[in-house]
Short mmCIF file of C-alpha atoms in Angstrom, two decimals:
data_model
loop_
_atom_site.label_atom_id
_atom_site.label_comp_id
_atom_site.label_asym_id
_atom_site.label_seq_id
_atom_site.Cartn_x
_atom_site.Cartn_y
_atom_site.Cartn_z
CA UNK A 1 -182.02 -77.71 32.72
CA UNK A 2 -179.61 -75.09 31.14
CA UNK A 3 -176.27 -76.88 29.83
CA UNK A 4 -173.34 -76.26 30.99
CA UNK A 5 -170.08 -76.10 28.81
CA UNK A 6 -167.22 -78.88 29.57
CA UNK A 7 -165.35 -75.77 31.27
CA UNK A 8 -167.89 -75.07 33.42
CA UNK A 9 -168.49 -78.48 34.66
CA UNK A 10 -165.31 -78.93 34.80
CA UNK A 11 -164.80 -75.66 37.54
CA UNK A 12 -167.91 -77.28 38.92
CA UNK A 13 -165.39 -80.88 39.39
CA UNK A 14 -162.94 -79.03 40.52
CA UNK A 15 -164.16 -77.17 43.78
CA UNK A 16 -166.52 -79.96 44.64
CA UNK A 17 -163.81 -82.87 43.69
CA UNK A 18 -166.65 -84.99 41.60
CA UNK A 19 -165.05 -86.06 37.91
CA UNK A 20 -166.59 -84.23 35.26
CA UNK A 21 -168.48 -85.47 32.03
CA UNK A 22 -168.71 -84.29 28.08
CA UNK A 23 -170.35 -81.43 27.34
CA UNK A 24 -173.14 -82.67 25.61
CA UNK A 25 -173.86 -85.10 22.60
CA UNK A 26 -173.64 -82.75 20.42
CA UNK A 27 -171.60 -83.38 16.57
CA UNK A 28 -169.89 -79.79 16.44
CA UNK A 29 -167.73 -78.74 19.31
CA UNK A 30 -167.31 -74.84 19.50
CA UNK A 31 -163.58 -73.23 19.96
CA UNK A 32 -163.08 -70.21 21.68
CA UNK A 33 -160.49 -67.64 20.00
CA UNK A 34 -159.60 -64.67 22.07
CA UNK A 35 -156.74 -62.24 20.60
CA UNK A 36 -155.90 -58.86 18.90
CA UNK A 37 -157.28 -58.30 15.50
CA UNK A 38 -157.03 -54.38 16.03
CA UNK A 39 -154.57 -52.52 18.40
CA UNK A 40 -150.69 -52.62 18.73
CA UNK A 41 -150.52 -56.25 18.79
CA UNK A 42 -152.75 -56.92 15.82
CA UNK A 43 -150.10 -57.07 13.30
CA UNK A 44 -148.33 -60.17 15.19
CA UNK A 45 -151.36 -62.07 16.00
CA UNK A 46 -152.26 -61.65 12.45
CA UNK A 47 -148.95 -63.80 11.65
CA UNK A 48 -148.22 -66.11 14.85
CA UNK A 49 -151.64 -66.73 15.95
CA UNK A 50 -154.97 -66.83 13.78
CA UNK A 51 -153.53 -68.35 11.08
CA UNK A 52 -152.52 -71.16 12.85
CA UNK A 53 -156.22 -71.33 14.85
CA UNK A 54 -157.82 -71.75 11.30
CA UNK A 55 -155.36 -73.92 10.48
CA UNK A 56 -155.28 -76.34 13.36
CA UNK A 57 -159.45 -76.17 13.26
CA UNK A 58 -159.03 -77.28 8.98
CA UNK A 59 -156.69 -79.84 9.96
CA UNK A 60 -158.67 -81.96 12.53
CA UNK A 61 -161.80 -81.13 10.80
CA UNK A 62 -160.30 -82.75 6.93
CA UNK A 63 -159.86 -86.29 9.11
CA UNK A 64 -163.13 -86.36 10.59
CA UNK A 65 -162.90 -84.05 13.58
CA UNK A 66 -161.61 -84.75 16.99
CA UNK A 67 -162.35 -88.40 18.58
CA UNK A 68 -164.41 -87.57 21.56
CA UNK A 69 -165.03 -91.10 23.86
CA UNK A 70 -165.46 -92.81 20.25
CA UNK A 71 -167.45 -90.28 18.71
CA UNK A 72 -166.31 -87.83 15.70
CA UNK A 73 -166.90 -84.24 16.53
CA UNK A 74 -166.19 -81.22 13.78
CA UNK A 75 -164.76 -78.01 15.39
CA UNK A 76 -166.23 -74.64 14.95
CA UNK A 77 -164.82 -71.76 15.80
CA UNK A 78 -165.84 -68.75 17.29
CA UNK A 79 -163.75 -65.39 17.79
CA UNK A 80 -163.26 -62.39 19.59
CA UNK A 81 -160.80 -59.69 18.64
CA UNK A 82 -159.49 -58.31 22.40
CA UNK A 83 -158.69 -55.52 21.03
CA UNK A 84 -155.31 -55.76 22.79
CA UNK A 85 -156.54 -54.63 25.80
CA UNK A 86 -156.47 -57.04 28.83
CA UNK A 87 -159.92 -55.90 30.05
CA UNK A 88 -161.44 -56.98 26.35
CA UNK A 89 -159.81 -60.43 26.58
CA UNK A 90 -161.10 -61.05 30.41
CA UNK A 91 -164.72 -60.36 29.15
CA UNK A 92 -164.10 -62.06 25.89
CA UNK A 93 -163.52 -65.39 27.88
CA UNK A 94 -166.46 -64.55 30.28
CA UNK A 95 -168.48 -64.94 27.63
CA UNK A 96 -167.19 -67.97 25.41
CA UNK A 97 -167.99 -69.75 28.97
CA UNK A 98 -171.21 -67.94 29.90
CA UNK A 99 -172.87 -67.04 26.68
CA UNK A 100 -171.04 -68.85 23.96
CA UNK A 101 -170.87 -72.12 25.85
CA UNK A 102 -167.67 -72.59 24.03
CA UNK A 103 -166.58 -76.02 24.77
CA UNK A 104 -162.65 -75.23 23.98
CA UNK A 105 -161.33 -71.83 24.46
CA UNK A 106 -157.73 -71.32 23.29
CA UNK A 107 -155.20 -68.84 25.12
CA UNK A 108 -154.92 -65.43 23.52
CA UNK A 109 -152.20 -63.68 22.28
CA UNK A 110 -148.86 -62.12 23.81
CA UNK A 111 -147.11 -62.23 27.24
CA UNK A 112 -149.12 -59.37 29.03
CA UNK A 113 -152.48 -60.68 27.35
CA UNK A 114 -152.05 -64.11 28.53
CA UNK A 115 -150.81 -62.97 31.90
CA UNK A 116 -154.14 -60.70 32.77
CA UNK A 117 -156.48 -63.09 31.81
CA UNK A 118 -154.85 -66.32 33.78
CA UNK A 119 -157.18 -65.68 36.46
CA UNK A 120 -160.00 -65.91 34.08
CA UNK A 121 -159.07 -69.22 32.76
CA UNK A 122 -158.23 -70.78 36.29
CA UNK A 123 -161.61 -69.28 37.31
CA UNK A 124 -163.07 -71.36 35.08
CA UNK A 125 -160.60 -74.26 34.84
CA UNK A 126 -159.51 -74.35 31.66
CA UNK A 127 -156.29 -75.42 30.61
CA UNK A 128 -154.12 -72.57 29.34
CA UNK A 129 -151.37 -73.51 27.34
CA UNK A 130 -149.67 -70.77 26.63
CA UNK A 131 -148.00 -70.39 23.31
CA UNK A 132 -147.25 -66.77 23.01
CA UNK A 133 -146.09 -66.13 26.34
CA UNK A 134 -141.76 -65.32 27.59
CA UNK A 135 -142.17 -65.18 31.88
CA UNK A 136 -140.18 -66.13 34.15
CA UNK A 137 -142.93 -66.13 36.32
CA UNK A 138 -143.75 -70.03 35.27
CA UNK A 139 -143.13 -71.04 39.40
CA UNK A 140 -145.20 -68.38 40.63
CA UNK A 141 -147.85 -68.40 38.05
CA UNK A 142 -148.10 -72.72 38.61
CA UNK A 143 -148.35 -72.58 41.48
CA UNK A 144 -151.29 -70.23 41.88
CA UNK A 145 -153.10 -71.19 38.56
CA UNK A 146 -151.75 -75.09 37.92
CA UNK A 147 -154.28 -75.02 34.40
CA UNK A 148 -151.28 -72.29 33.45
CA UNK A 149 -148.91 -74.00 30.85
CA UNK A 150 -145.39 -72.20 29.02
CA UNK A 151 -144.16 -73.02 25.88
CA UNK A 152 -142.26 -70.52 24.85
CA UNK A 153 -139.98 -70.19 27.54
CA UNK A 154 -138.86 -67.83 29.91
CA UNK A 155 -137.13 -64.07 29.93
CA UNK A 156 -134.41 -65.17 31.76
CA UNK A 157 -133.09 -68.15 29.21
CA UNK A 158 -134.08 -65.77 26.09
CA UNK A 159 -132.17 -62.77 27.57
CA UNK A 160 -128.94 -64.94 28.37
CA UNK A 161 -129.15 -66.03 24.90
CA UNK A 162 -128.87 -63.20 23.37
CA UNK A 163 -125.97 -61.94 25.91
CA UNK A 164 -124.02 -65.42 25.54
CA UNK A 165 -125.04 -65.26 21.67
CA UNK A 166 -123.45 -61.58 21.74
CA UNK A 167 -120.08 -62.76 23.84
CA UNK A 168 -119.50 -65.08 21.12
CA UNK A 169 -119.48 -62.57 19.02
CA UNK A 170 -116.91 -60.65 20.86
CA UNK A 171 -114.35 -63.33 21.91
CA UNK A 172 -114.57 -64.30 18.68
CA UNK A 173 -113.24 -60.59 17.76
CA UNK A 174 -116.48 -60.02 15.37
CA UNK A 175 -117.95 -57.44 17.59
CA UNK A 176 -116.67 -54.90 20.36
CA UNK A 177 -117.41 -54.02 23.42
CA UNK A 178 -120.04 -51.29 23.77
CA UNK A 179 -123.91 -52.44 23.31
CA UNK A 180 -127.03 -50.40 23.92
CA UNK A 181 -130.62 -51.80 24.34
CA UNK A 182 -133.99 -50.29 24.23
CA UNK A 183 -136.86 -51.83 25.27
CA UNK A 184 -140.90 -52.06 24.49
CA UNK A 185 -142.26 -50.60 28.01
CA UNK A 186 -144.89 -53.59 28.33
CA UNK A 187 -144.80 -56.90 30.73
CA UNK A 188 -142.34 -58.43 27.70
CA UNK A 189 -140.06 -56.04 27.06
CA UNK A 190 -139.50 -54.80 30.81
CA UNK A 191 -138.74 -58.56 31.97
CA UNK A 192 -136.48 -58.81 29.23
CA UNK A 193 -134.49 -55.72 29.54
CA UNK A 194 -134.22 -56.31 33.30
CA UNK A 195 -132.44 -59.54 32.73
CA UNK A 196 -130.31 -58.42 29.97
CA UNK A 197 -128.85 -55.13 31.38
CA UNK A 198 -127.13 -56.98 34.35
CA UNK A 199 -126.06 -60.02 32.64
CA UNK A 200 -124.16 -58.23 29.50
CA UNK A 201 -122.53 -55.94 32.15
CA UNK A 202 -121.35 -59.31 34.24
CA UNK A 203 -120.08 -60.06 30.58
CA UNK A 204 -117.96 -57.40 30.47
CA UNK A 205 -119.85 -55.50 27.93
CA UNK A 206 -120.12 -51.42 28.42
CA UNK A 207 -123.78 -50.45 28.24
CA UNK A 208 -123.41 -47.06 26.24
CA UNK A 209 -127.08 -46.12 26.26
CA UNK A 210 -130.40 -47.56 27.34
CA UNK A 211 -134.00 -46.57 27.13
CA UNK A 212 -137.60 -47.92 26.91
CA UNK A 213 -140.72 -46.77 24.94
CA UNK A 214 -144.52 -47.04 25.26
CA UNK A 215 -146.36 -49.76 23.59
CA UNK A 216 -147.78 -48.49 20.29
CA UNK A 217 -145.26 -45.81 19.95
CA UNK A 218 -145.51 -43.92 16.33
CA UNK A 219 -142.24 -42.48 15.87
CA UNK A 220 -139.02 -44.23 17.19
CA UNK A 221 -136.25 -42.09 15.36
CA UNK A 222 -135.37 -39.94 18.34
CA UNK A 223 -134.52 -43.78 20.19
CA UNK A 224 -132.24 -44.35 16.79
CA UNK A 225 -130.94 -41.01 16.73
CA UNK A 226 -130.17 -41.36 20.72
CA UNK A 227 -128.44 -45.13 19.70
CA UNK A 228 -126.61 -43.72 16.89
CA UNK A 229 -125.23 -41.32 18.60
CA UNK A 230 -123.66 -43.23 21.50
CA UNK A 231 -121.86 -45.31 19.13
CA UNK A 232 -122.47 -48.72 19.83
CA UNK A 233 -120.76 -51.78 18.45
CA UNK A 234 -124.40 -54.36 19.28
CA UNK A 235 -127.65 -53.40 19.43
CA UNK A 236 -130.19 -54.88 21.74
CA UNK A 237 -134.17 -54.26 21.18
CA UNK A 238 -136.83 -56.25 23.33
CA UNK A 239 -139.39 -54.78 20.68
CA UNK A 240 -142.78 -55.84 19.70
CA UNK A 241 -143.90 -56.05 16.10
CA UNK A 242 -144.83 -52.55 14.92
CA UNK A 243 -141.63 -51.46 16.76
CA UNK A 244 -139.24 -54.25 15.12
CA UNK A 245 -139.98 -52.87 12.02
CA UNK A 246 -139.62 -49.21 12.82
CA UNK A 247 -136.36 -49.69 14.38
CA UNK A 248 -134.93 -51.69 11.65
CA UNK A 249 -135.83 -48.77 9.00
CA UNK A 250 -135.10 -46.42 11.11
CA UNK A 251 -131.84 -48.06 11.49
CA UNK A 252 -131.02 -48.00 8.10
CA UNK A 253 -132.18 -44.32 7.70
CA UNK A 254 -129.22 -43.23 10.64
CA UNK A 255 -126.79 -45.47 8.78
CA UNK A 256 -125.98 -47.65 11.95
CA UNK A 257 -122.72 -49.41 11.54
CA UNK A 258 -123.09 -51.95 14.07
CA UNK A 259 -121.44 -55.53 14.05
CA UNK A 260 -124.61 -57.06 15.83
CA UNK A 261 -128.36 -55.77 15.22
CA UNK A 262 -130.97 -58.03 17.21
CA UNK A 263 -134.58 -57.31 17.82
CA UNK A 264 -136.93 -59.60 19.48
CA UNK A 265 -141.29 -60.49 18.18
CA UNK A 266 -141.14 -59.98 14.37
CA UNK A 267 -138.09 -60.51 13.60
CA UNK A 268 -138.37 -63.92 12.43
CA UNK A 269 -141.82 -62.73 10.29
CA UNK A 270 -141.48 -63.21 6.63
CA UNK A 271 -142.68 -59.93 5.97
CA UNK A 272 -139.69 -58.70 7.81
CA UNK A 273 -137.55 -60.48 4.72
CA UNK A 274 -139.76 -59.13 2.28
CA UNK A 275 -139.89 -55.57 3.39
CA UNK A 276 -135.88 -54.88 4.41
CA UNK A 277 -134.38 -57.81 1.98
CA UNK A 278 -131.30 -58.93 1.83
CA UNK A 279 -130.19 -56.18 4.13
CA UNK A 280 -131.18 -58.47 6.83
CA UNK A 281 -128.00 -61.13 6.40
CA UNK A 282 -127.14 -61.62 9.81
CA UNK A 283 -129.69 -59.76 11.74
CA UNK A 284 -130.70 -61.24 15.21
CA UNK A 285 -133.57 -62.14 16.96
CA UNK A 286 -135.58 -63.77 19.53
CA UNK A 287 -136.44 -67.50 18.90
CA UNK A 288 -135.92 -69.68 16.06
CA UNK A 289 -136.77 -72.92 14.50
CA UNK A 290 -135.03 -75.89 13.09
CA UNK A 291 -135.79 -74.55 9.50
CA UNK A 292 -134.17 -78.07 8.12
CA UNK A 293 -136.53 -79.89 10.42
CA UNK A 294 -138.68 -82.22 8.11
CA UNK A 295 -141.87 -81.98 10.19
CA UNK A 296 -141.46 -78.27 10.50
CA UNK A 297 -140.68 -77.83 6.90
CA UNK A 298 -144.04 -80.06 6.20
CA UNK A 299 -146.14 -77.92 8.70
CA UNK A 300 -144.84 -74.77 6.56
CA UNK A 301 -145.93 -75.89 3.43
CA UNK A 302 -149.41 -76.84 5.02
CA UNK A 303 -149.59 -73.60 6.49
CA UNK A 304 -149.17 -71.67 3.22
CA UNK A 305 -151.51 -73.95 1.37
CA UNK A 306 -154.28 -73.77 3.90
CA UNK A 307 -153.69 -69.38 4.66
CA UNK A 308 -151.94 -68.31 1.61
CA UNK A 309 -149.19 -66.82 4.00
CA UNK A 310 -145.91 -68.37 5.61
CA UNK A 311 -145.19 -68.96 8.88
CA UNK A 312 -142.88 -67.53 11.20
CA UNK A 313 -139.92 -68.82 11.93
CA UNK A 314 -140.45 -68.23 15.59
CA UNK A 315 -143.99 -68.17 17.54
CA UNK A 316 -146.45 -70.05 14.71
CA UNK A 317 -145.12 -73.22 15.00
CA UNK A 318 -145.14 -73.41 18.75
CA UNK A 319 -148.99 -72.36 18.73
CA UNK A 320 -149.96 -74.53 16.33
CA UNK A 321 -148.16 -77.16 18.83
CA UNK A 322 -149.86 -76.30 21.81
CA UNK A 323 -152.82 -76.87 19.66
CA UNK A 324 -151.18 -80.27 18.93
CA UNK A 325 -150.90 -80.87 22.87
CA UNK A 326 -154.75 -80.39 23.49
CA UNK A 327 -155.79 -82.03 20.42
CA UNK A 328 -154.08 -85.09 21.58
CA UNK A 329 -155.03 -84.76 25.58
CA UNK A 330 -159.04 -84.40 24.99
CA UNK A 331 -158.76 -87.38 22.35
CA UNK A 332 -156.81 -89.06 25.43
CA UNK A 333 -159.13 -88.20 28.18
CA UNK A 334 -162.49 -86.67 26.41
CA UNK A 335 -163.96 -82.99 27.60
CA UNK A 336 -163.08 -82.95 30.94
CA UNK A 337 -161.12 -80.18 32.04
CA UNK A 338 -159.62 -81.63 35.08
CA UNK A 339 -158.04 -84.37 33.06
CA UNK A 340 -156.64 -82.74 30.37
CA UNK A 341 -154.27 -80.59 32.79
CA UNK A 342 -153.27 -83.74 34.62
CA UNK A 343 -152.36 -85.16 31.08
CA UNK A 344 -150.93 -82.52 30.03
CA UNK A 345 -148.67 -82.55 33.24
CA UNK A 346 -148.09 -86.35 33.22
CA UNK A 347 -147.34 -86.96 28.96
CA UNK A 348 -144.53 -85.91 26.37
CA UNK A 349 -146.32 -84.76 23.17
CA UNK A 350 -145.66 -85.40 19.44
CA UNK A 351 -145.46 -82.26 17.25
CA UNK A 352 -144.27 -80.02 14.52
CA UNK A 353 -141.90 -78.03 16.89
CA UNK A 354 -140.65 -82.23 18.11
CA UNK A 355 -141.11 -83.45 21.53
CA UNK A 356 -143.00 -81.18 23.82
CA UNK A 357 -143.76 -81.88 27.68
CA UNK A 358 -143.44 -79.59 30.62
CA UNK A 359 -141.51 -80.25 33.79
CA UNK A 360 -142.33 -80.22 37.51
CA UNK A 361 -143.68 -76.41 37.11
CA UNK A 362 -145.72 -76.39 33.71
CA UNK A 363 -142.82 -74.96 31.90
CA UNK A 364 -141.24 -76.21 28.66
CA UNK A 365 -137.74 -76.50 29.51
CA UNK A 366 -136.49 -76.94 25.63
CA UNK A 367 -136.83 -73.97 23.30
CA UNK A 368 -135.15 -71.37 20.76
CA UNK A 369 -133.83 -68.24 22.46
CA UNK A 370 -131.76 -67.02 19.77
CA UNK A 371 -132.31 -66.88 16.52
CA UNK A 372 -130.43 -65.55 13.19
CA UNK A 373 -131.25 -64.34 8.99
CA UNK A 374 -128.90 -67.09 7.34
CA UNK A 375 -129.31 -66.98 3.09
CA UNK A 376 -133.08 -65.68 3.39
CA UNK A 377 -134.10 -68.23 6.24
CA UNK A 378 -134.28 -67.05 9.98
CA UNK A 379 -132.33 -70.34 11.81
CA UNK A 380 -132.05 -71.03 15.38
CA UNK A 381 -128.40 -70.03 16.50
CA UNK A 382 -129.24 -70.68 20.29
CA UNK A 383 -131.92 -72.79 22.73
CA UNK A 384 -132.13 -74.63 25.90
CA UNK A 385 -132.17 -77.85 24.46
CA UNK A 386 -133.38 -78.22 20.65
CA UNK A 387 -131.13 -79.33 18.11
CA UNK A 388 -130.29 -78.01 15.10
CA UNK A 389 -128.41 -75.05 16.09
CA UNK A 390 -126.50 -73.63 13.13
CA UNK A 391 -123.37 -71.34 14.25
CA UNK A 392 -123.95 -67.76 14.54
CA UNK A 393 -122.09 -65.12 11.98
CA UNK A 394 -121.42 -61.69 11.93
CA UNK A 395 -123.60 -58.89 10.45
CA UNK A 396 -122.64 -57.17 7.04
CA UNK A 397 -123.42 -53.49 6.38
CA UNK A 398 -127.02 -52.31 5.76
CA UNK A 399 -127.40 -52.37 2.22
#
C-alpha cells in the first residue's frame, strides 16, 4: 500500500471526520521549505527566513530530535526555492505532499506568497503558521482556511503605528506637518498604504505627494527626486527589501532633510547598519524587538553561531517562533494534522519572541509595529501589546 504523509492523512481525517495517525515509523521526519532563494524577495528570505529553518532543524536535532508519541525522530529538511512567484510555491507544496511525502511543510515567505498558496495548505490540511505575513485579512482568511495562523500582525495596527508613532513626533514639535509615502505595488505594500493615507490625513498631517512602484523595480531615484521635491517634513515607505535599500541611498544622494525617515521589510536587517552606518540614528521602520530581552538576546547569539550571520531585529525571531509553536504542538499531540491546529488554537506558547497564542480568529494580537535605529540597535518604539518599548527620538541629518 503506498504511504501516505501525516498531511495527507490528515486531509483524509478531516473530510471523512476519522482521527488521523503518524506518518510512519520511520527515525527521520522530512521538513518541507518553500520560499524565494532567487527573485525580488530573495534577499529578505535570505535574512528572515532560511536561516532560521536551518537553525530551528540544528536545534531540535542537537537534543535528540523531536519526541514523536515517545519516540526520538531527527528532522531533515528538504527545500524548494519558489522563485518568488506564487505559481512556483503552489506546485512546490504539491509536491512536498505528493512526491516528497514531506511529513512537515513550513509556510513560505512574504505576505503575497503566503496568501496564494493558503489554499494549497488548507487543501491539504496543514497548519500554516504564518510568520512572514502583515493582513488584515486574519477574519476572512480564518474563517475560510481555519489551518491559517498570523503572527506578525496585521496592516491596519502596523500602519497606525507608524501614523501615531509620527504624531508624536509632531506634538512633540520634532517634526512638521507635511509627509509623503510611497509604496511597494504588491499585496504588502498596497494594504499598507491604503491604511496609512487616510489615517495620517484624520491626523491632521498634509499628504504632499504619494506614489507606488512595481515589485522588483531597478531604479527608484525619479520616486526620490519626486519626494524631494515636494518638500516633506516625514517620509513614509511600505517598501520591500531591495527597495528599502535603494530608497535609503537614494535618499542620501538627493540630500533629504527630513525630521522622520521610515521604511518598512529591511529596515531592521543588519546589513542595513552595515551598509548606510551611523547615518541611520533615528531611522524608522516596521517591527521591532525587545533587543534587551534575555531570551531574544540568547536566540541572537545562537543564531550567529549556528549561520555565521545576525538576525533581524524584526521578522527572524518571530519565524523561528512559529517554529517554536509547532515544535511544541506535534510533541503535544504527535503527527496529526487535525490536532495540531486545535492546539495551536486552544494553548499559549513559550518562545524567544515571549508568550505567543492567537485569539478567537488565529491572529496574534501582541506584536511590534514600530520600530527605531537607537546607538546601532534597531528597538521597538511601538506594538500592540509587548513590552519593552523604548521612547521614540528624532532623526539627525544624513551623514
Amino acid at each position: 500500500m503506498k504511504r501516505r504523509t501525516f498531511a495527507q492523512i490528515a486531509a483524509l481525517a478531516l473530510a471523512t471526520g476519522f482521527a488521523a495517525v503518524p506518518a510512519s515509523a520511520q527515525d527521520t521526519l522530512k521538513v518541507g521549505a518553500v520560499a524565494p532563494k532567487t527573485g525580488p524577495l530573495a534577499g529578505g528570505a535570505a535574512v528572515s527566513y532560511w536561516p532560521n529553518v536551518k537553525l530551528w532543524v540544528e536545534t531540535v536535532n542537537a537534543r535528540g530530535g523531536l519526541n514523536v508519541d515517545g519516540k526520538q525522530m531527527m528532522l531533515e529538511v528538504i527545500e524548494y526555492d519558489d522563485q518568488t512567484n506564487p505559481g512556483e510555491t503552489i506546485k512546490a507544496v504539491q509536491r512536498l505532499v505528493e512526491q516528497d511525502q514531506a511529513d512537515i511543510i513550513l509556510p513560505p515567505y512574504s505576505t503575497g506568497l503566503n496568501l496564494a498558496s493558503a489554499p494549497i495548505y488548507h487543501r491539504y490540511g496543514i497548519p500554516m503558521i504564518t510568520s512572514t505575513a502583515t493582513t488584515d485579512k486574519a477574519d476572512e482568511l480564518s474563517a475560510q482556511f481555519p489551518n491559517v495562523f498570523i503572527s506578525l500582525g496585521g496592516a491596519q495596527p502596523i500602519a497606525l503605528g507608524a501614523v501615531e508613532v509620527l504624531t508624536e513626533l509632531r506634538d512633540r514639535g520634532d517634526i512638521g506637518n507635511k509627509v509623503a509615502i510611497v509604496n511597494v505595488a504588491d499585496a504588502f505594500g498596497i494594504e499598507l498604504a491604503n491604511v496609512a493615507k487616510p489615517a495620517f490625513a484624520d491626523a491632521g498631517f498634509e499628504l504632499v505627494y504619494e506614489s507606488s512602484y512595481p515589485l522588483g523595480s531597478q531604479d527608484l531615484s525619479p520616486v526620490m527626486k519626486a519626494v524631494k521635491s515636494a518638500d516633506p517634513d516625514a517620509f513614509v515607505a511600505f517598501s520591500y527589501p531591495p527597495d528599502t535599500f535603494a530608497l535609503t541611498e537614494q535618499a542620501q544622494i538627493e540630500d533629504l532633510q527630513v525630521g522622520a525617515f521610515y521604511t518598512a521589510v529591511a529596515t531592521a536587517f543588519p546589513s542595513y547598519a552595515g551598509r548606510f552606518g551611523e547615518s541611520i540614528e533615528g531611522v524608522l521602520g516596521i517591527g521591532g524587538v525587545n533587543a534587551d530581552d534575555e531570551a531574544f538576546q540568547t536566540y541572537a547569539a545562537r543564531h550567529e553561531e549556528v549561520t555565521g550571520a545576525k538576525p533581524d531585529y524584526w521578522a527572524s525571531a518571530m519565524v523561528y517562533s512559529t517554529f517554536e509553536v509547532l515544535e511544541q504542538s506535534i510533541e503535544a499531540v504527535g503527527l496529526d494534522n487535525a490536532a495540531i491546529i486545535e492546539h495551536i488554537k486552544a494553548n499559549a506558547f513559550d518562545t524567544v519572541i515571549g508568550t505567543l497564542d492567537f485569539d478567537e480568529n488565529n491572529n496574534n494580537p501582541s506584536f511590534w509595529t514600530v520600530g527605531q535605529w537607537q546607538d546601532g540597535v534597531f528597538k521597538g518604539v511601538a506594538s500592540t501589546g509587548r513590552e519593552g518599548a523604548v521612547d521614540v527620538v528624532v532623526k539627525g541629518p544624513w551623514k
